[in-house]
Structure formats: structure tokens, C-alpha cells
PDB file of C-alpha atoms in Angstrom:
ATOM      1  CA  UNK A   1       1.680  13.769 -23.638  1.00 54.00           C
ATOM      2  CA  UNK A   2       2.574  12.162 -26.913  1.00 60.00           C
ATOM      3  CA  UNK A   3       0.058   9.752 -28.382  1.00 88.00           C
ATOM      4  CA  UNK A   4       0.041   7.620 -31.483  1.00 95.00           C
ATOM      5  CA  UNK A   5      -3.205   6.761 -33.254  1.00 95.00           C
ATOM      6  CA  UNK A   6      -3.747   4.037 -35.788  1.00 96.00           C
ATOM      7  CA  UNK A   7      -7.324   4.403 -36.959  1.00 95.00           C
ATOM      8  CA  UNK A   8      -7.479   1.164 -38.926  1.00 96.00           C
ATOM      9  CA  UNK A   9      -7.730  -1.896 -36.642  1.00 94.00           C
ATOM     10  CA  UNK A  10      -7.747  -4.180 -39.685  1.00 97.00           C
ATOM     11  CA  UNK A  11      -6.815  -3.879 -43.338  1.00 97.00           C
ATOM     12  CA  UNK A  12      -6.886  -6.312 -46.204  1.00 98.00           C
ATOM     13  CA  UNK A  13      -5.009  -6.329 -49.499  1.00 98.00           C
ATOM     14  CA  UNK A  14      -4.812  -8.586 -52.503  1.00 98.00           C
ATOM     15  CA  UNK A  15      -1.467 -10.177 -53.193  1.00 97.00           C
ATOM     16  CA  UNK A  16       0.659  -7.974 -55.520  1.00 97.00           C
ATOM     17  CA  UNK A  17      -1.481  -4.919 -54.815  1.00 98.00           C
ATOM     18  CA  UNK A  18      -0.605  -1.812 -52.795  1.00 98.00           C
ATOM     19  CA  UNK A  19      -1.928  -0.921 -49.354  1.00 98.00           C
ATOM     20  CA  UNK A  20      -1.488   2.121 -47.122  1.00 98.00           C
ATOM     21  CA  UNK A  21      -1.641   2.000 -43.343  1.00 98.00           C
ATOM     22  CA  UNK A  22      -2.426   5.226 -41.516  1.00 98.00           C
ATOM     23  CA  UNK A  23      -0.823   6.702 -38.428  1.00 98.00           C
ATOM     24  CA  UNK A  24      -1.178  10.070 -36.747  1.00 97.00           C
ATOM     25  CA  UNK A  25       0.593  11.335 -33.692  1.00 96.00           C
ATOM     26  CA  UNK A  26       0.360  14.194 -31.292  1.00 94.00           C
ATOM     27  CA  UNK A  27       3.404  16.042 -30.068  1.00 90.00           C
ATOM     28  CA  UNK A  28       4.710  19.468 -29.201  1.00 89.00           C
ATOM     29  CA  UNK A  29       8.291  18.442 -29.901  1.00 87.00           C
ATOM     30  CA  UNK A  30      10.151  19.546 -33.012  1.00 87.00           C
ATOM     31  CA  UNK A  31      12.771  16.804 -33.050  1.00 88.00           C
ATOM     32  CA  UNK A  32      11.573  13.247 -32.987  1.00 90.00           C
ATOM     33  CA  UNK A  33      11.637   9.937 -34.780  1.00 92.00           C
ATOM     34  CA  UNK A  34       8.917   7.772 -36.244  1.00 94.00           C
ATOM     35  CA  UNK A  35       8.949   4.052 -36.856  1.00 95.00           C
ATOM     36  CA  UNK A  36       6.901   1.259 -38.305  1.00 97.00           C
ATOM     37  CA  UNK A  37       7.278  -2.173 -36.724  1.00 95.00           C
ATOM     38  CA  UNK A  38       5.919  -5.440 -38.021  1.00 96.00           C
ATOM     39  CA  UNK A  39       4.756  -8.216 -35.702  1.00 94.00           C
ATOM     40  CA  UNK A  40       4.073 -11.486 -37.534  1.00 93.00           C
ATOM     41  CA  UNK A  41       2.344 -14.450 -35.842  1.00 89.00           C
ATOM     42  CA  UNK A  42       5.691 -15.388 -34.310  1.00 88.00           C
ATOM     43  CA  UNK A  43       5.216 -12.208 -32.195  1.00 88.00           C
ATOM     44  CA  UNK A  44       8.734 -11.003 -32.981  1.00 90.00           C
ATOM     45  CA  UNK A  45       8.885  -7.206 -33.344  1.00 92.00           C
ATOM     46  CA  UNK A  46      10.675  -6.305 -36.579  1.00 92.00           C
ATOM     47  CA  UNK A  47      11.691  -2.771 -37.540  1.00 92.00           C
ATOM     48  CA  UNK A  48      10.336  -2.033 -41.010  1.00 96.00           C
ATOM     49  CA  UNK A  49      11.262   1.585 -41.568  1.00 95.00           C
ATOM     50  CA  UNK A  50      12.138   4.752 -39.688  1.00 94.00           C
ATOM     51  CA  UNK A  51      11.920   8.475 -40.357  1.00 94.00           C
ATOM     52  CA  UNK A  52      13.718  11.385 -38.739  1.00 91.00           C
ATOM     53  CA  UNK A  53      11.420  14.384 -38.359  1.00 91.00           C
ATOM     54  CA  UNK A  54      14.100  16.831 -39.540  1.00 90.00           C
ATOM     55  CA  UNK A  55      14.323  15.051 -42.891  1.00 89.00           C
ATOM     56  CA  UNK A  56      11.815  16.166 -45.496  1.00 87.00           C
ATOM     57  CA  UNK A  57      12.499  13.251 -47.795  1.00 93.00           C
ATOM     58  CA  UNK A  58      10.264  10.266 -47.193  1.00 96.00           C
ATOM     59  CA  UNK A  59      12.057   7.090 -46.153  1.00 94.00           C
ATOM     60  CA  UNK A  60      11.999   4.044 -48.413  1.00 95.00           C
ATOM     61  CA  UNK A  61      13.045   0.453 -47.808  1.00 94.00           C
ATOM     62  CA  UNK A  62      12.473  -1.756 -50.838  1.00 95.00           C
ATOM     63  CA  UNK A  63       8.694  -2.283 -51.126  1.00 97.00           C
ATOM     64  CA  UNK A  64       8.008  -0.181 -48.022  1.00 98.00           C
ATOM     65  CA  UNK A  65       7.767   3.589 -48.080  1.00 97.00           C
ATOM     66  CA  UNK A  66       6.295   6.266 -45.890  1.00 97.00           C
ATOM     67  CA  UNK A  67       4.384   9.467 -46.475  1.00 97.00           C
ATOM     68  CA  UNK A  68       5.533  11.796 -43.718  1.00 97.00           C
ATOM     69  CA  UNK A  69       3.507  14.984 -43.338  1.00 96.00           C
ATOM     70  CA  UNK A  70       5.043  16.861 -40.414  1.00 95.00           C
ATOM     71  CA  UNK A  71       2.551  19.713 -40.308  1.00 94.00           C
ATOM     72  CA  UNK A  72      -0.346  17.298 -40.318  1.00 95.00           C
ATOM     73  CA  UNK A  73       1.458  14.950 -37.898  1.00 96.00           C
ATOM     74  CA  UNK A  74       0.780  12.059 -40.189  1.00 97.00           C
ATOM     75  CA  UNK A  75       3.028   9.094 -40.935  1.00 97.00           C
ATOM     76  CA  UNK A  76       1.505   6.494 -43.246  1.00 98.00           C
ATOM     77  CA  UNK A  77       3.128   3.290 -44.460  1.00 98.00           C
ATOM     78  CA  UNK A  78       2.740   2.142 -48.059  1.00 98.00           C
ATOM     79  CA  UNK A  79       3.420  -1.472 -48.933  1.00 98.00           C
ATOM     80  CA  UNK A  80       3.804  -2.094 -52.654  1.00 98.00           C
ATOM     81  CA  UNK A  81       3.526  -5.457 -54.413  1.00 97.00           C
ATOM     82  CA  UNK A  82       2.120  -7.025 -51.243  1.00 98.00           C
ATOM     83  CA  UNK A  83       3.278 -10.524 -50.461  1.00 97.00           C
ATOM     84  CA  UNK A  84       1.740 -13.231 -48.302  1.00 97.00           C
ATOM     85  CA  UNK A  85       4.621 -12.793 -45.881  1.00 96.00           C
ATOM     86  CA  UNK A  86       3.563  -9.212 -45.253  1.00 97.00           C
ATOM     87  CA  UNK A  87       0.569 -10.425 -43.269  1.00 97.00           C
ATOM     88  CA  UNK A  88       1.121  -9.235 -39.714  1.00 97.00           C
ATOM     89  CA  UNK A  89       0.281  -6.617 -37.124  1.00 96.00           C
ATOM     90  CA  UNK A  90       1.862  -3.295 -37.942  1.00 97.00           C
ATOM     91  CA  UNK A  91       2.663  -0.811 -35.221  1.00 96.00           C
ATOM     92  CA  UNK A  92       3.458   2.839 -35.677  1.00 96.00           C
ATOM     93  CA  UNK A  93       5.778   4.270 -33.046  1.00 94.00           C
ATOM     94  CA  UNK A  94       6.970   7.713 -31.992  1.00 92.00           C
ATOM     95  CA  UNK A  95       9.983   8.706 -29.975  1.00 88.00           C
ATOM     96  CA  UNK A  96      11.085  12.258 -29.152  1.00 82.00           C
ATOM     97  CA  UNK A  97      14.765  13.039 -29.478  1.00 79.00           C
ATOM     98  CA  UNK A  98      15.159  13.904 -25.810  1.00 71.00           C
ATOM     99  CA  UNK A  99      13.212  11.008 -24.373  1.00 66.00           C
ATOM    100  CA  UNK A 100      13.638   7.282 -24.200  1.00 68.00           C
ATOM    101  CA  UNK A 101       9.979   6.372 -24.080  1.00 75.00           C
ATOM    102  CA  UNK A 102       8.977   5.042 -27.477  1.00 85.00           C
ATOM    103  CA  UNK A 103       5.192   5.206 -27.749  1.00 88.00           C
ATOM    104  CA  UNK A 104       3.317   2.703 -29.875  1.00 92.00           C
ATOM    105  CA  UNK A 105      -0.056   2.843 -31.565  1.00 94.00           C
ATOM    106  CA  UNK A 106      -2.630   0.111 -31.034  1.00 92.00           C
ATOM    107  CA  UNK A 107      -1.684  -1.591 -34.291  1.00 94.00           C
ATOM    108  CA  UNK A 108      -3.255  -2.499 -37.621  1.00 96.00           C
ATOM    109  CA  UNK A 109      -3.755  -6.129 -38.535  1.00 96.00           C
ATOM    110  CA  UNK A 110      -2.945  -6.629 -42.213  1.00 98.00           C
ATOM    111  CA  UNK A 111      -4.334  -9.598 -44.103  1.00 97.00           C
ATOM    112  CA  UNK A 112      -2.958 -10.480 -47.537  1.00 97.00           C
ATOM    113  CA  UNK A 113      -5.301 -12.446 -49.782  1.00 97.00           C
ATOM    114  CA  UNK A 114      -3.836 -14.788 -52.404  1.00 95.00           C
TER     115      UNK A 114
ATOM    116  CA  UNK B   1      17.933 -14.090 -34.509  1.00 77.00           C
ATOM    117  CA  UNK B   2      17.812 -10.393 -33.566  1.00 79.00           C
ATOM    118  CA  UNK B   3      20.754 -10.645 -31.172  1.00 90.00           C
ATOM    119  CA  UNK B   4      18.588  -9.804 -28.157  1.00 95.00           C
ATOM    120  CA  UNK B   5      18.052 -12.902 -26.035  1.00 96.00           C
ATOM    121  CA  UNK B   6      15.165 -13.319 -23.661  1.00 97.00           C
ATOM    122  CA  UNK B   7      14.636 -16.212 -21.300  1.00 97.00           C
ATOM    123  CA  UNK B   8      12.479 -18.039 -20.616  1.00 97.00           C
ATOM    124  CA  UNK B   9      10.290 -18.025 -23.714  1.00 95.00           C
ATOM    125  CA  UNK B  10       7.267 -19.234 -21.802  1.00 96.00           C
ATOM    126  CA  UNK B  11       6.395 -19.078 -18.133  1.00 97.00           C
ATOM    127  CA  UNK B  12       3.313 -20.333 -16.322  1.00 97.00           C
ATOM    128  CA  UNK B  13       2.891 -19.468 -12.689  1.00 97.00           C
ATOM    129  CA  UNK B  14       0.223 -19.038 -10.039  1.00 98.00           C
ATOM    130  CA  UNK B  15      -1.238 -15.861  -8.644  1.00 98.00           C
ATOM    131  CA  UNK B  16       0.757 -14.377  -5.812  1.00 97.00           C
ATOM    132  CA  UNK B  17       4.043 -15.772  -7.056  1.00 98.00           C
ATOM    133  CA  UNK B  18       7.196 -13.968  -8.132  1.00 98.00           C
ATOM    134  CA  UNK B  19       9.061 -14.447 -11.400  1.00 98.00           C
ATOM    135  CA  UNK B  20      12.210 -13.074 -13.019  1.00 98.00           C
ATOM    136  CA  UNK B  21      12.542 -12.428 -16.716  1.00 98.00           C
ATOM    137  CA  UNK B  22      16.001 -12.153 -18.183  1.00 98.00           C
ATOM    138  CA  UNK B  23      17.301 -10.192 -21.144  1.00 98.00           C
ATOM    139  CA  UNK B  24      20.719 -10.104 -22.801  1.00 97.00           C
ATOM    140  CA  UNK B  25      21.048  -7.129 -25.144  1.00 95.00           C
ATOM    141  CA  UNK B  26      22.614  -7.202 -28.571  1.00 93.00           C
ATOM    142  CA  UNK B  27      26.382  -7.045 -28.455  1.00 91.00           C
ATOM    143  CA  UNK B  28      27.497  -3.439 -28.092  1.00 88.00           C
ATOM    144  CA  UNK B  29      24.114  -2.094 -27.038  1.00 90.00           C
ATOM    145  CA  UNK B  30      24.096  -0.176 -23.772  1.00 90.00           C
ATOM    146  CA  UNK B  31      20.393   0.592 -23.449  1.00 90.00           C
ATOM    147  CA  UNK B  32      17.779  -1.947 -22.441  1.00 93.00           C
ATOM    148  CA  UNK B  33      14.033  -1.341 -22.542  1.00 94.00           C
ATOM    149  CA  UNK B  34      11.179  -3.416 -21.167  1.00 96.00           C
ATOM    150  CA  UNK B  35       7.722  -3.441 -22.697  1.00 95.00           C
ATOM    151  CA  UNK B  36       4.502  -5.228 -21.840  1.00 96.00           C
ATOM    152  CA  UNK B  37       2.061  -6.365 -24.509  1.00 94.00           C
ATOM    153  CA  UNK B  38      -1.277  -7.612 -23.265  1.00 90.00           C
ATOM    154  CA  UNK B  39      -3.474  -9.721 -25.524  1.00 80.00           C
ATOM    155  CA  UNK B  40      -4.155  -8.009 -28.867  1.00 70.00           C
ATOM    156  CA  UNK B  41      -2.940  -4.673 -27.574  1.00 77.00           C
ATOM    157  CA  UNK B  42      -0.049  -2.364 -28.303  1.00 82.00           C
ATOM    158  CA  UNK B  43       3.173  -2.232 -26.399  1.00 91.00           C
ATOM    159  CA  UNK B  44       3.354  -0.381 -23.120  1.00 91.00           C
ATOM    160  CA  UNK B  45       6.712   0.972 -22.039  1.00 90.00           C
ATOM    161  CA  UNK B  46       7.758  -0.145 -18.594  1.00 94.00           C
ATOM    162  CA  UNK B  47      11.324   0.946 -17.889  1.00 94.00           C
ATOM    163  CA  UNK B  48      14.690   1.718 -19.470  1.00 92.00           C
ATOM    164  CA  UNK B  49      18.272   1.249 -18.327  1.00 93.00           C
ATOM    165  CA  UNK B  50      21.396   2.694 -19.832  1.00 90.00           C
ATOM    166  CA  UNK B  51      24.759   1.265 -18.893  1.00 91.00           C
ATOM    167  CA  UNK B  52      23.490   0.068 -15.535  1.00 94.00           C
ATOM    168  CA  UNK B  53      21.473   3.121 -14.576  1.00 93.00           C
ATOM    169  CA  UNK B  54      17.737   3.606 -14.685  1.00 93.00           C
ATOM    170  CA  UNK B  55      16.946   6.299 -17.232  1.00 89.00           C
ATOM    171  CA  UNK B  56      13.201   6.303 -17.800  1.00 88.00           C
ATOM    172  CA  UNK B  57      10.103   4.872 -16.244  1.00 90.00           C
ATOM    173  CA  UNK B  58       6.767   4.295 -17.877  1.00 89.00           C
ATOM    174  CA  UNK B  59       3.651   2.555 -16.677  1.00 83.00           C
ATOM    175  CA  UNK B  60       5.434   0.137 -14.395  1.00 93.00           C
ATOM    176  CA  UNK B  61       3.599  -1.167 -11.367  1.00 94.00           C
ATOM    177  CA  UNK B  62       5.177  -0.978  -7.925  1.00 96.00           C
ATOM    178  CA  UNK B  63       5.069  -4.779  -7.835  1.00 97.00           C
ATOM    179  CA  UNK B  64       7.473  -4.782 -10.763  1.00 97.00           C
ATOM    180  CA  UNK B  65      11.145  -3.895 -10.632  1.00 97.00           C
ATOM    181  CA  UNK B  66      14.143  -4.199 -12.901  1.00 97.00           C
ATOM    182  CA  UNK B  67      17.879  -3.809 -12.936  1.00 97.00           C
ATOM    183  CA  UNK B  68      20.772  -3.893 -15.363  1.00 97.00           C
ATOM    184  CA  UNK B  69      23.943  -5.643 -14.334  1.00 97.00           C
ATOM    185  CA  UNK B  70      27.586  -4.745 -15.100  1.00 96.00           C
ATOM    186  CA  UNK B  71      27.627  -7.219 -17.992  1.00 95.00           C
ATOM    187  CA  UNK B  72      24.618  -5.257 -19.348  1.00 95.00           C
ATOM    188  CA  UNK B  73      22.085  -8.030 -19.073  1.00 96.00           C
ATOM    189  CA  UNK B  74      18.844  -7.004 -17.433  1.00 98.00           C
ATOM    190  CA  UNK B  75      16.238  -8.662 -15.293  1.00 98.00           C
ATOM    191  CA  UNK B  76      12.593  -7.757 -14.820  1.00 98.00           C
ATOM    192  CA  UNK B  77      11.134  -8.948 -11.534  1.00 98.00           C
ATOM    193  CA  UNK B  78       7.379  -9.356 -11.234  1.00 98.00           C
ATOM    194  CA  UNK B  79       5.956 -10.078  -7.788  1.00 97.00           C
ATOM    195  CA  UNK B  80       2.554 -10.725  -6.212  1.00 97.00           C
ATOM    196  CA  UNK B  81       1.391 -11.757  -9.642  1.00 97.00           C
ATOM    197  CA  UNK B  82      -2.208 -11.247 -10.672  1.00 97.00           C
ATOM    198  CA  UNK B  83      -4.191 -12.733 -13.545  1.00 96.00           C
ATOM    199  CA  UNK B  84      -4.019  -9.391 -15.330  1.00 94.00           C
ATOM    200  CA  UNK B  85      -0.237  -9.591 -15.455  1.00 96.00           C
ATOM    201  CA  UNK B  86      -0.508 -12.293 -18.088  1.00 96.00           C
ATOM    202  CA  UNK B  87       1.123 -10.804 -21.166  1.00 96.00           C
ATOM    203  CA  UNK B  88       4.028 -10.902 -23.543  1.00 96.00           C
ATOM    204  CA  UNK B  89       7.022  -9.101 -22.081  1.00 97.00           C
ATOM    205  CA  UNK B  90       9.519  -7.739 -24.547  1.00 96.00           C
ATOM    206  CA  UNK B  91      13.034  -6.598 -23.992  1.00 96.00           C
ATOM    207  CA  UNK B  92      14.660  -4.328 -26.554  1.00 94.00           C
ATOM    208  CA  UNK B  93      18.097  -2.803 -26.821  1.00 92.00           C
ATOM    209  CA  UNK B  94      19.812   0.021 -28.638  1.00 87.00           C
ATOM    210  CA  UNK B  95      23.355   1.278 -28.976  1.00 79.00           C
ATOM    211  CA  UNK B  96      22.615   4.631 -27.484  1.00 70.00           C
ATOM    212  CA  UNK B  97      19.799   6.958 -26.719  1.00 60.00           C
ATOM    213  CA  UNK B  98      19.285   8.131 -30.248  1.00 60.00           C
ATOM    214  CA  UNK B  99      17.397   7.835 -33.450  1.00 58.00           C
ATOM    215  CA  UNK B 100      17.729   4.167 -34.200  1.00 71.00           C
ATOM    216  CA  UNK B 101      14.785   1.902 -33.671  1.00 76.00           C
ATOM    217  CA  UNK B 102      15.146  -0.630 -30.969  1.00 86.00           C
ATOM    218  CA  UNK B 103      16.068  -4.258 -31.597  1.00 90.00           C
ATOM    219  CA  UNK B 104      13.558  -6.478 -29.889  1.00 93.00           C
ATOM    220  CA  UNK B 105      13.945  -9.894 -28.388  1.00 94.00           C
ATOM    221  CA  UNK B 106      11.381 -12.597 -29.086  1.00 93.00           C
ATOM    222  CA  UNK B 107       9.597 -11.971 -25.807  1.00 95.00           C
ATOM    223  CA  UNK B 108       8.615 -13.962 -22.747  1.00 97.00           C
ATOM    224  CA  UNK B 109       5.042 -15.188 -22.656  1.00 96.00           C
ATOM    225  CA  UNK B 110       3.856 -15.030 -19.036  1.00 97.00           C
ATOM    226  CA  UNK B 111       0.673 -16.808 -18.063  1.00 97.00           C
ATOM    227  CA  UNK B 112      -0.642 -16.351 -14.550  1.00 97.00           C
ATOM    228  CA  UNK B 113      -3.209 -18.960 -13.493  1.00 97.00           C
TER     229      UNK B 113
END
């Protein structure tokens, strides 16, 4: 079974600073996809960034980037120049290429201090 | 607006009752997924439909059922409701069964009293 672990229930960052959220996953598959979703207080699930396992280059979306370590099964999210609007729950998610069941981690609650 | 529409946004009902949650996927998306998010927890996959056919099942209770109609909208039926069924129910859609992340609706908040 595939599982996703987010070991940091809560994280805090100062506005304009950088923070890294951790995620590890367990799988025997070789082809899969990884995602980070943001859930602000509105509870809307927003896709932040995604990574295909076959790509060695780490994905980047503006201030958001990932550090994908396939051998270590690690997929961390780095948020640079943190803004107050980044405060939210962040969920790491895994989905194998041949399966439709996207598995989510338990989430990390990020607080941004002004 | 994500393009995925869920109705109603809020629902309060009594134990033992039956409710139907509705989801209209984003235009062009053929796959619909249902997830349950209990208070301060992650999302649990319930069921997936692709172009009207059930494709995957997760931790869905026998009291729950779903279907996808020819116009691609989907309904999640919850019956014999219990207090523990209180949760946020998300619908998500995707174009195909592939690499893209799902587009989520804003959810239906179900409260069972």
C-alpha cells in the first residue's frame, strides 16, 4: 500500500522568509506523480505544484519549488519570500500512474507571522 | 471559481436520514472523484467515475453510493447517517486518468445532528 507521511503537523515562518515542508512516501511503483495542495481557511483545495517521478528536474512555480529525491522517496516543498496569504494547510499527495486513487498526507498547518 | 461545482455548500440533517450531494465537473473533464475530509484530517478517497463508469473504490462505506450521469455530473448518496459521517465532502475532476492534479470543488459541509 502507498502511504504519504507529513511529519510536521505545524510550521511557522516569518513573513518574507523561506520555509520547507517535508513529505515522504512509500511505494513500490516506478511511475507516479506527486503533488502539493494548499487548503486555506476557505477550505478550497488548490493545486500548488506537481512533479512527475520520471523527471529528474525539480518543479518550480514562482515562489514554490520542490526538492524531489526519488531514491529517498522524499518530496519537500519550499516556499520562498513567504507571504501572509500563504498561511494554510498544505497537503502532500501521491498518485501512481496506473491508479486513480490519489493518497494524501495528514497535512501541515503553516502559520505566517507578520 | 475552480469550475467544479458542488451543491449544496452546507447541509444539516439528523441521524438516520439520507442525503444526496451533487457535483458538476469542470467543462471537458470526464473523471469525477469523491473525497471525505473529517475535522482536521486529511482527505480520504471514496470513489471515482470515468465517463459514467465506476473506476476505483476507496474507503467508501456500504451506506454510501455514487453514480455519474450521461451529462457527467455525479451524485454521492449517503444513507442511514451517523454522527461520525459529519465531514467536508469534496468532489474533484480531471480530464483523464493521467498526471494532472485534480481540480477540486469547494466542498459540501455535512453536519449530522
